[in-house]
Every structure is written in structure tokens, then in C-alpha cells.
mmCIF file of C-alpha atoms and ligand atoms in Angstrom:
data_model
loop_
_atom_site.group_PDB
_atom_site.id
_atom_site.type_symbol
_atom_site.label_atom_id
_atom_site.label_comp_id
_atom_site.label_asym_id
_atom_site.label_seq_id
_atom_site.Cartn_x
_atom_site.Cartn_y
_atom_site.Cartn_z
ATOM 1 C CA MET A 1217 17.980 -4.760 -11.501
ATOM 2 C CA PRO A 1218 14.818 -6.961 -12.137
ATOM 3 C CA ALA A 1219 11.814 -5.567 -14.050
ATOM 4 C CA ARG A 1220 9.449 -4.809 -11.381
ATOM 5 C CA LYS A 1221 5.511 -4.704 -12.559
ATOM 6 C CA PRO A 1222 3.772 -1.437 -11.095
ATOM 7 C CA PHE A 1223 1.355 -1.697 -8.786
ATOM 8 C CA VAL A 1224 -1.011 0.987 -7.981
ATOM 9 C CA GLY A 1225 -3.528 0.989 -5.019
ATOM 10 C CA GLY A 1226 -6.734 2.921 -4.619
ATOM 11 C CA ASN A 1227 -6.989 3.660 -0.802
ATOM 12 C CA TRP A 1228 -10.694 4.679 -0.475
ATOM 13 C CA LYS A 1229 -10.339 5.255 3.236
ATOM 14 C CA MET A 1230 -13.604 5.871 5.251
ATOM 15 C CA ASN A 1231 -15.337 7.145 2.041
ATOM 16 C CA LEU A 1232 -18.308 5.926 0.000
ATOM 17 C CA HIS A 1233 -21.203 4.157 0.258
ATOM 18 C CA THR A 1234 -23.011 1.304 -1.424
ATOM 19 C CA ASP A 1235 -24.109 3.242 -4.669
ATOM 20 C CA ASP A 1236 -20.805 5.553 -5.034
ATOM 21 C CA ALA A 1237 -18.606 2.260 -4.350
ATOM 22 C CA VAL A 1238 -20.132 -0.154 -6.778
ATOM 23 C CA ALA A 1239 -20.254 2.713 -9.417
ATOM 24 C CA LEU A 1240 -16.664 3.544 -8.875
ATOM 25 C CA ALA A 1241 -15.417 0.099 -8.910
ATOM 26 C CA LYS A 1242 -17.595 -0.816 -12.172
ATOM 27 C CA SER A 1243 -16.451 1.987 -13.898
ATOM 28 C CA LEU A 1244 -12.759 1.355 -13.342
ATOM 29 C CA ALA A 1245 -13.647 -2.191 -14.268
ATOM 30 C CA ASP A 1246 -14.908 -1.044 -17.752
ATOM 31 C CA ARG A 1247 -12.347 1.515 -18.378
ATOM 32 C CA PHE A 1248 -9.150 -0.153 -17.403
ATOM 33 C CA ASP A 1249 -8.382 -3.652 -18.756
ATOM 34 C CA ALA A 1250 -4.435 -3.240 -18.837
ATOM 35 C CA THR A 1251 -3.775 -5.126 -15.466
ATOM 36 C CA ASP A 1252 -1.100 -6.761 -17.655
ATOM 37 C CA LYS A 1253 0.740 -3.972 -17.464
ATOM 38 C CA VAL A 1254 0.047 -2.678 -14.150
ATOM 39 C CA ASP A 1255 -1.128 -4.453 -10.936
ATOM 40 C CA VAL A 1256 -4.201 -2.549 -9.521
ATOM 41 C CA VAL A 1257 -5.883 -2.967 -6.105
ATOM 42 C CA ILE A 1258 -9.002 -1.180 -4.767
ATOM 43 C CA CYS A 1259 -9.294 -1.050 -1.017
ATOM 44 C CA PRO A 1260 -13.068 0.041 0.041
ATOM 45 C CA ALA A 1261 -14.189 0.261 3.741
ATOM 46 C CA PHE A 1262 -15.369 -3.237 4.985
ATOM 47 C CA PRO A 1263 -18.915 -3.023 4.675
ATOM 48 C CA TYR A 1264 -18.302 -2.673 1.118
ATOM 49 C CA LEU A 1265 -15.577 -5.373 0.131
ATOM 50 C CA ALA A 1266 -17.587 -8.130 -0.942
ATOM 51 C CA MET A 1267 -19.849 -6.123 -3.067
ATOM 52 C CA VAL A 1268 -17.095 -4.448 -4.865
ATOM 53 C CA GLY A 1269 -15.608 -7.823 -4.964
ATOM 54 C CA LYS A 1270 -18.521 -9.216 -6.879
ATOM 55 C CA THR A 1271 -18.609 -5.841 -9.005
ATOM 56 C CA LEU A 1272 -15.230 -6.603 -10.287
ATOM 57 C CA LYS A 1273 -15.774 -10.439 -10.558
ATOM 58 C CA ASP A 1274 -18.751 -10.005 -12.555
ATOM 59 C CA ALA A 1275 -16.865 -7.517 -14.826
ATOM 60 C CA GLY A 1276 -13.992 -9.928 -15.406
ATOM 61 C CA SER A 1277 -11.753 -7.236 -14.199
ATOM 62 C CA GLY A 1278 -8.114 -8.119 -13.179
ATOM 63 C CA ILE A 1279 -8.452 -5.492 -10.428
ATOM 64 C CA LYS A 1280 -7.453 -7.011 -7.197
ATOM 65 C CA LEU A 1281 -9.619 -6.621 -3.960
ATOM 66 C CA GLY A 1282 -7.847 -4.960 -0.848
ATOM 67 C CA ALA A 1283 -8.609 -4.235 2.824
ATOM 68 C CA GLN A 1284 -7.666 -0.945 4.343
ATOM 69 C CA ASP A 1285 -6.972 -3.174 7.818
ATOM 70 C CA ALA A 1286 -7.499 -6.637 9.616
ATOM 71 C CA TYR A 1287 -6.615 -8.273 12.985
ATOM 72 C CA PHE A 1288 -4.128 -10.799 13.637
ATOM 73 C CA GLN A 1289 -5.954 -13.022 15.638
ATOM 74 C CA ALA A 1290 -7.616 -16.351 13.827
ATOM 75 C CA ASP A 1291 -11.303 -15.826 15.520
ATOM 76 C CA GLY A 1292 -12.578 -15.732 19.115
ATOM 77 C CA ALA A 1293 -13.406 -12.958 21.309
ATOM 78 C CA PHE A 1294 -12.267 -9.886 19.404
ATOM 79 C CA THR A 1295 -15.096 -7.662 19.359
ATOM 80 C CA GLY A 1296 -15.278 -5.547 16.203
ATOM 81 C CA GLU A 1297 -12.222 -6.951 14.720
ATOM 82 C CA VAL A 1298 -12.174 -8.870 11.383
ATOM 83 C CA SER A 1299 -9.544 -11.756 10.678
ATOM 84 C CA MET A 1300 -7.471 -12.553 7.660
ATOM 85 C CA ALA A 1301 -9.482 -15.514 7.007
ATOM 86 C CA MET A 1302 -12.704 -13.609 6.870
ATOM 87 C CA LEU A 1303 -11.190 -11.453 4.506
ATOM 88 C CA LYS A 1304 -10.118 -14.491 2.347
ATOM 89 C CA ASP A 1305 -13.193 -16.036 2.570
ATOM 90 C CA ILE A 1306 -15.070 -13.193 0.852
ATOM 91 C CA GLY A 1307 -12.214 -12.574 -1.871
ATOM 92 C CA VAL A 1308 -9.830 -10.200 -0.568
ATOM 93 C CA ASP A 1309 -6.487 -10.384 -2.252
ATOM 94 C CA VAL A 1310 -4.320 -7.617 -0.359
ATOM 95 C CA VAL A 1311 -4.442 -6.017 2.813
ATOM 96 C CA LEU A 1312 -2.935 -2.795 3.689
ATOM 97 C CA THR A 1313 -0.473 -2.776 7.376
ATOM 98 C CA GLY A 1314 0.838 0.090 9.075
ATOM 99 C CA HIS A 1315 -1.188 3.090 7.186
ATOM 100 C CA SER A 1316 -0.293 6.382 8.459
ATOM 101 C CA GLU A 1317 -3.754 6.983 9.718
ATOM 102 C CA ARG A 1318 -3.494 3.816 11.610
ATOM 103 C CA ARG A 1319 -0.341 4.448 13.327
ATOM 104 C CA HIS A 1320 -0.899 8.042 14.223
ATOM 105 C CA VAL A 1321 -4.664 8.328 14.709
ATOM 106 C CA ILE A 1322 -5.764 4.913 15.753
ATOM 107 C CA ASN A 1323 -2.362 4.590 17.576
ATOM 108 C CA GLU A 1324 -1.086 1.308 16.086
ATOM 109 C CA THR A 1325 2.250 0.249 17.364
ATOM 110 C CA ASP A 1326 5.044 -1.397 15.445
ATOM 111 C CA VAL A 1327 4.565 -4.397 17.241
ATOM 112 C CA LEU A 1328 0.940 -4.626 16.235
ATOM 113 C CA ILE A 1329 1.732 -3.692 12.758
ATOM 114 C CA ASN A 1330 4.077 -6.568 12.674
ATOM 115 C CA ALA A 1331 1.727 -9.007 14.076
ATOM 116 C CA LYS A 1332 -1.017 -8.014 11.400
ATOM 117 C CA THR A 1333 1.689 -8.548 8.557
ATOM 118 C CA LEU A 1334 2.694 -11.654 9.659
ATOM 119 C CA ALA A 1335 -0.867 -13.054 10.011
ATOM 120 C CA ALA A 1336 -1.917 -11.542 6.636
ATOM 121 C CA LEU A 1337 1.102 -13.832 5.008
ATOM 122 C CA GLU A 1338 0.551 -16.818 6.799
ATOM 123 C CA ALA A 1339 -3.351 -16.512 5.762
ATOM 124 C CA GLY A 1340 -1.941 -16.506 2.102
ATOM 125 C CA LEU A 1341 -2.879 -12.761 1.553
ATOM 126 C CA GLU A 1342 -0.560 -9.969 -0.037
ATOM 127 C CA VAL A 1343 0.477 -7.021 2.280
ATOM 128 C CA ILE A 1344 1.356 -3.586 1.441
ATOM 129 C CA LEU A 1345 3.159 -2.555 4.396
ATOM 130 C CA CYS A 1346 3.250 1.602 4.768
ATOM 131 C CA ILE A 1347 5.982 3.465 6.188
ATOM 132 C CA GLY A 1348 7.078 7.187 6.314
ATOM 133 C CA GLU A 1349 7.961 9.787 8.670
ATOM 134 C CA LYS A 1350 6.091 12.759 9.920
ATOM 135 C CA ILE A 1351 6.816 16.516 9.177
ATOM 136 C CA GLU A 1352 9.028 17.170 12.513
ATOM 137 C CA GLN A 1353 10.835 13.879 12.001
ATOM 138 C CA ARG A 1354 11.558 14.948 8.601
ATOM 139 C CA GLU A 1355 12.829 18.552 9.640
ATOM 140 C CA ALA A 1356 15.042 16.685 12.110
ATOM 141 C CA GLY A 1357 16.673 15.090 9.603
ATOM 142 C CA GLN A 1358 15.245 11.673 10.748
ATOM 143 C CA THR A 1359 13.491 10.666 7.476
ATOM 144 C CA HIS A 1360 15.819 7.653 6.950
ATOM 145 C CA GLN A 1361 16.028 6.460 10.097
ATOM 146 C CA ILE A 1362 12.201 6.217 10.813
ATOM 147 C CA ASN A 1363 11.867 4.449 7.479
ATOM 148 C CA MET A 1364 14.698 1.996 8.397
ATOM 149 C CA ALA A 1365 12.882 1.253 11.818
ATOM 150 C CA GLN A 1366 9.046 0.837 10.583
ATOM 151 C CA LEU A 1367 10.743 -1.707 8.032
ATOM 152 C CA GLU A 1368 12.725 -3.323 10.380
ATOM 153 C CA TYR A 1369 9.895 -3.842 13.009
ATOM 154 C CA GLY A 1370 7.437 -4.376 10.279
ATOM 155 C CA LEU A 1371 9.216 -7.091 8.381
ATOM 156 C CA ALA A 1372 10.556 -8.905 11.352
ATOM 157 C CA GLY A 1373 9.625 -12.549 10.835
ATOM 158 C CA VAL A 1374 9.037 -12.521 7.529
ATOM 159 C CA THR A 1375 10.518 -15.343 5.215
ATOM 160 C CA ALA A 1376 12.057 -14.948 1.907
ATOM 161 C CA GLU A 1377 9.388 -16.890 0.324
ATOM 162 C CA GLN A 1378 6.837 -14.851 1.941
ATOM 163 C CA MET A 1379 8.454 -11.637 0.508
ATOM 164 C CA ASP A 1380 7.006 -12.467 -2.772
ATOM 165 C CA ARG A 1381 3.723 -11.132 -1.451
ATOM 166 C CA VAL A 1382 5.146 -8.057 0.133
ATOM 167 C CA THR A 1383 5.033 -4.511 -1.190
ATOM 168 C CA ILE A 1384 6.179 -1.302 0.553
ATOM 169 C CA ALA A 1385 4.215 2.084 0.377
ATOM 170 C CA TYR A 1386 6.556 4.939 1.302
ATOM 171 C CA GLU A 1387 4.057 7.536 2.387
ATOM 172 C CA PRO A 1388 5.761 10.732 3.949
ATOM 173 C CA VAL A 1389 2.802 11.475 6.648
ATOM 174 C CA TRP A 1390 3.183 15.294 5.630
ATOM 175 C CA ALA A 1391 2.083 14.407 2.088
ATOM 176 C CA ILE A 1392 -0.740 12.295 2.909
ATOM 177 C CA GLY A 1393 -4.013 14.225 2.130
ATOM 178 C CA THR A 1394 -2.208 17.795 2.194
ATOM 179 C CA GLY A 1395 -1.786 18.495 -1.454
ATOM 180 C CA LYS A 1396 2.051 18.635 -0.837
ATOM 181 C CA THR A 1397 3.898 15.937 -2.501
ATOM 182 C CA ALA A 1398 7.672 14.953 -2.166
ATOM 183 C CA THR A 1399 9.293 15.965 -5.176
ATOM 184 C CA PRO A 1400 10.454 13.176 -7.328
ATOM 185 C CA ALA A 1401 14.094 13.666 -6.413
ATOM 186 C CA ASP A 1402 13.193 13.458 -2.603
ATOM 187 C CA ALA A 1403 10.907 10.659 -3.159
ATOM 188 C CA GLN A 1404 13.543 8.478 -5.338
ATOM 189 C CA GLU A 1405 16.256 9.197 -2.306
ATOM 190 C CA ALA A 1406 13.747 7.565 0.197
ATOM 191 C CA HIS A 1407 12.935 4.901 -1.932
ATOM 192 C CA ASP A 1408 16.575 4.076 -2.679
ATOM 193 C CA ARG A 1409 17.522 3.992 1.097
ATOM 194 C CA ILE A 1410 14.617 1.803 1.715
ATOM 195 C CA ARG A 1411 15.899 -0.493 -1.407
ATOM 196 C CA ARG A 1412 19.296 -0.704 0.110
ATOM 197 C CA CYS A 1413 17.556 -1.685 3.272
ATOM 198 C CA LEU A 1414 15.526 -4.540 1.775
ATOM 199 C CA LYS A 1415 18.738 -5.764 -0.019
ATOM 200 C CA PHE A 1416 21.188 -5.570 2.762
ATOM 201 C CA GLY A 1417 19.351 -5.063 6.078
ATOM 202 C CA PHE A 1418 17.505 -8.500 6.063
ATOM 203 C CA GLU A 1419 18.529 -12.321 5.961
ATOM 204 C CA TRP A 1420 16.720 -12.940 2.826
ATOM 205 C CA GLY A 1421 19.409 -11.170 0.612
ATOM 206 C CA GLU A 1422 20.096 -8.701 -2.255
ATOM 207 C CA ALA A 1423 18.026 -10.532 -4.925
ATOM 208 C CA ILE A 1424 14.722 -10.465 -2.870
ATOM 209 C CA GLY A 1425 15.486 -6.947 -1.547
ATOM 210 C CA ASP A 1426 15.638 -6.282 -5.718
ATOM 211 C CA LYS A 1427 12.480 -7.368 -6.591
ATOM 212 C CA VAL A 1428 10.259 -5.761 -3.698
ATOM 213 C CA ARG A 1429 7.912 -3.183 -5.449
ATOM 214 C CA ILE A 1430 7.955 0.137 -3.579
ATOM 215 C CA GLN A 1431 4.912 2.363 -3.871
ATOM 216 C CA TYR A 1432 4.990 6.032 -3.561
ATOM 217 C CA GLY A 1433 1.909 7.580 -1.600
ATOM 218 C CA GLY A 1434 0.867 11.212 -0.566
ATOM 219 C CA SER A 1435 -0.846 13.401 -2.715
ATOM 220 C CA VAL A 1436 -0.178 11.468 -6.268
ATOM 221 C CA LYS A 1437 -2.414 12.913 -8.894
ATOM 222 C CA PRO A 1438 -2.610 12.804 -12.723
ATOM 223 C CA GLY A 1439 -0.462 15.566 -13.243
ATOM 224 C CA ASN A 1440 2.365 14.210 -10.851
ATOM 225 C CA ALA A 1441 2.031 10.513 -11.238
ATOM 226 C CA LYS A 1442 4.165 10.138 -14.700
ATOM 227 C CA GLU A 1443 7.299 11.796 -13.229
ATOM 228 C CA LEU A 1444 6.849 10.242 -9.710
ATOM 229 C CA PHE A 1445 6.394 6.588 -11.591
ATOM 230 C CA GLY A 1446 9.659 7.326 -13.526
ATOM 231 C CA GLN A 1447 12.098 7.270 -11.065
ATOM 232 C CA ALA A 1448 13.825 4.064 -10.872
ATOM 233 C CA ASP A 1449 12.913 2.636 -7.274
ATOM 234 C CA ILE A 1450 9.539 3.882 -7.601
ATOM 235 C CA ASP A 1451 7.229 0.878 -8.770
ATOM 236 C CA GLY A 1452 3.601 2.421 -8.549
ATOM 237 C CA GLY A 1453 1.840 4.154 -5.799
ATOM 238 C CA LEU A 1454 -0.784 4.216 -3.269
ATOM 239 C CA ILE A 1455 -3.504 6.643 -4.002
ATOM 240 C CA GLY A 1456 -6.044 8.114 -1.608
ATOM 241 C CA GLY A 1457 -8.171 11.185 -2.438
ATOM 242 C CA ALA A 1458 -7.437 10.865 -6.392
ATOM 243 C CA SER A 1459 -8.402 7.263 -5.933
ATOM 244 C CA LEU A 1460 -11.969 8.482 -5.401
ATOM 245 C CA LYS A 1461 -12.564 9.882 -8.928
ATOM 246 C CA ALA A 1462 -12.451 7.171 -11.700
ATOM 247 C CA ASP A 1463 -11.257 9.832 -14.056
ATOM 248 C CA ASP A 1464 -8.265 10.616 -11.960
ATOM 249 C CA PHE A 1465 -7.503 7.304 -10.948
ATOM 250 C CA VAL A 1466 -7.611 5.860 -14.410
ATOM 251 C CA ALA A 1467 -5.263 8.444 -15.640
ATOM 252 C CA ILE A 1468 -2.765 7.796 -12.640
ATOM 253 C CA LEU A 1469 -3.348 3.930 -13.710
ATOM 254 C CA GLU A 1470 -2.214 4.993 -17.289
ATOM 255 C CA ALA A 1471 0.857 6.910 -16.016
ATOM 256 C CA ALA A 1472 1.901 3.617 -14.640
ATOM 257 C CA CYS A 1473 1.524 1.692 -17.944
HETATM 258 P P1 LIG B 399 -3.721 10.734 -0.501
HETATM 259 O O1 LIG B 399 -3.328 9.505 0.199
HETATM 260 O O2 LIG B 399 -3.392 10.269 -1.889
HETATM 261 O O3 LIG B 399 -4.809 11.257 -0.295
HETATM 262 O O4 LIG B 399 -2.311 11.819 -0.283
HETATM 263 C C1 LIG B 399 -2.225 8.422 0.430
HETATM 264 C C2 LIG B 399 -2.925 7.426 1.137
HETATM 265 O O5 LIG B 399 -3.156 7.602 2.223
HETATM 266 O O6 LIG B 399 -2.549 6.359 1.055
#
């Protein structure tokens, strides 16, 4: 199995305004410099992307800048939307697609998520494609089916070459922001199935599926990060609530080192 460098993302969601966003980015840049051991991205809300990016750059940090969403069209009459090229223009490196809050609160479909994933990759951005089952799907024994379907739709048309810039985030919906975490064994089982789908379910083949990083997301905290990241197919995490506090996020990053 190839050594996969861990990748940890901080998804700030619709939180933090100017002062807090800049202060948090600065604090992370000052306190965490092991980006040779773990790739790190922070994803502020749209209005703060440029200033958080500048804060990271001024501090000489290797932490990447991520956007929580973007639209798939290149430009034109799409009021309220932001294109991949606009994000690239202001220094964004990574885009999240398919986050469960966009699937289930904003009602994004698999077709739209796929279009966004392809557009981000075509624009030269990295993508974190989020997948995961709802509680009723888990209780009905459909976890793997849901994950496979979201993977297959989400990655349709992605080339072998583009897969170098794709990370999967497995985020069981019932674990997001609820304080409930999948046990490391349950998470590993889901990740193993996702890995097998990436290796054998697509035309690009086994070696590429082996290299893809699969993050776990859903109530990751300093207290459970080490054990989760210690699982064979868990290559880091996508962190919501605990990424809003420098102490907690740095502790989680250290757990991934
Ligand atoms: P959480 O969110 O860590 O607050 O559960 C994770 C996510 O939504 O990416």
C-alpha cells in the first residue's frame, strides 16, 4: 500500500467574521508548521477567502486555502454564484463538493455535485468530494450502497490524471455536528469499502484507487482524532466545529502527524 500523506481540512461553515477569521488563520499559521508531515486546508466563508489567504501567505504558511462551494459554470448570468476561475484568481487551492449540508439542506443533486467536481478539476483546483449516509439509511443497512452511489455519481467522468487532485471525505450525516462519532472500527469498515470501490469500481485501476486519500468527518475532536487517524484507510479528517478553535484544530493536526 502506498504511503498516503495525511490531509486534514478545517470547514468553518457559515461561522467567523473578519477579525475572528483572520485571528484564527494567523494563530494556525504561527502554531503549526508541520505541513511537510500533513497537508492542511482551511475553508472560510466566501467573503473572507481573500483575507484569510493573504494572512496565510504573509505568515509564510504552507496551509492551503479552501472554498466550501462554487458553481460549475465558467461565467455569465448566474446571480449569486461564484466560479472556479474566480476562486483560483484569489488564491484558492481546494474546493469542497457534495458536503452533506449542501446535499440535504440546500438540496444539491448528485448531477450538480458531479458538474461542480468536474469544473473544479478542469480549473486546476483540488477537490474534496464529501459522501456519507443519513441515519435512516444506516439503520436500513444501506451505508455502503449510499457511499458507492455517491462516489460513482460524484466521480463520473474524472480522469485518472485528475484523481491526483481528488480527496474523498466520508462523513456519515448523523455524526456531523452531533457529537456522535463513528467508532474507529465502523469508520475503517466504511473507508475500506470506499477504497475498494475506488480501486475496482472505476476504469482508472487499482494503483490510483490505492493512492486516493480518504478523510473521515463527523465530530472529530482532539480526544478521538489519533485513534481515527490510526486506522489503515483513514488518511486524515474534515473537521467542522473543532476547526473553529485554534487549540483544538492544532491538537487534531498534531494527531495526524
Ligand atoms: P463536525 O463537522 O466536525 O462539526 O461534525 C464536520 C463537517 O461537516 O465537515
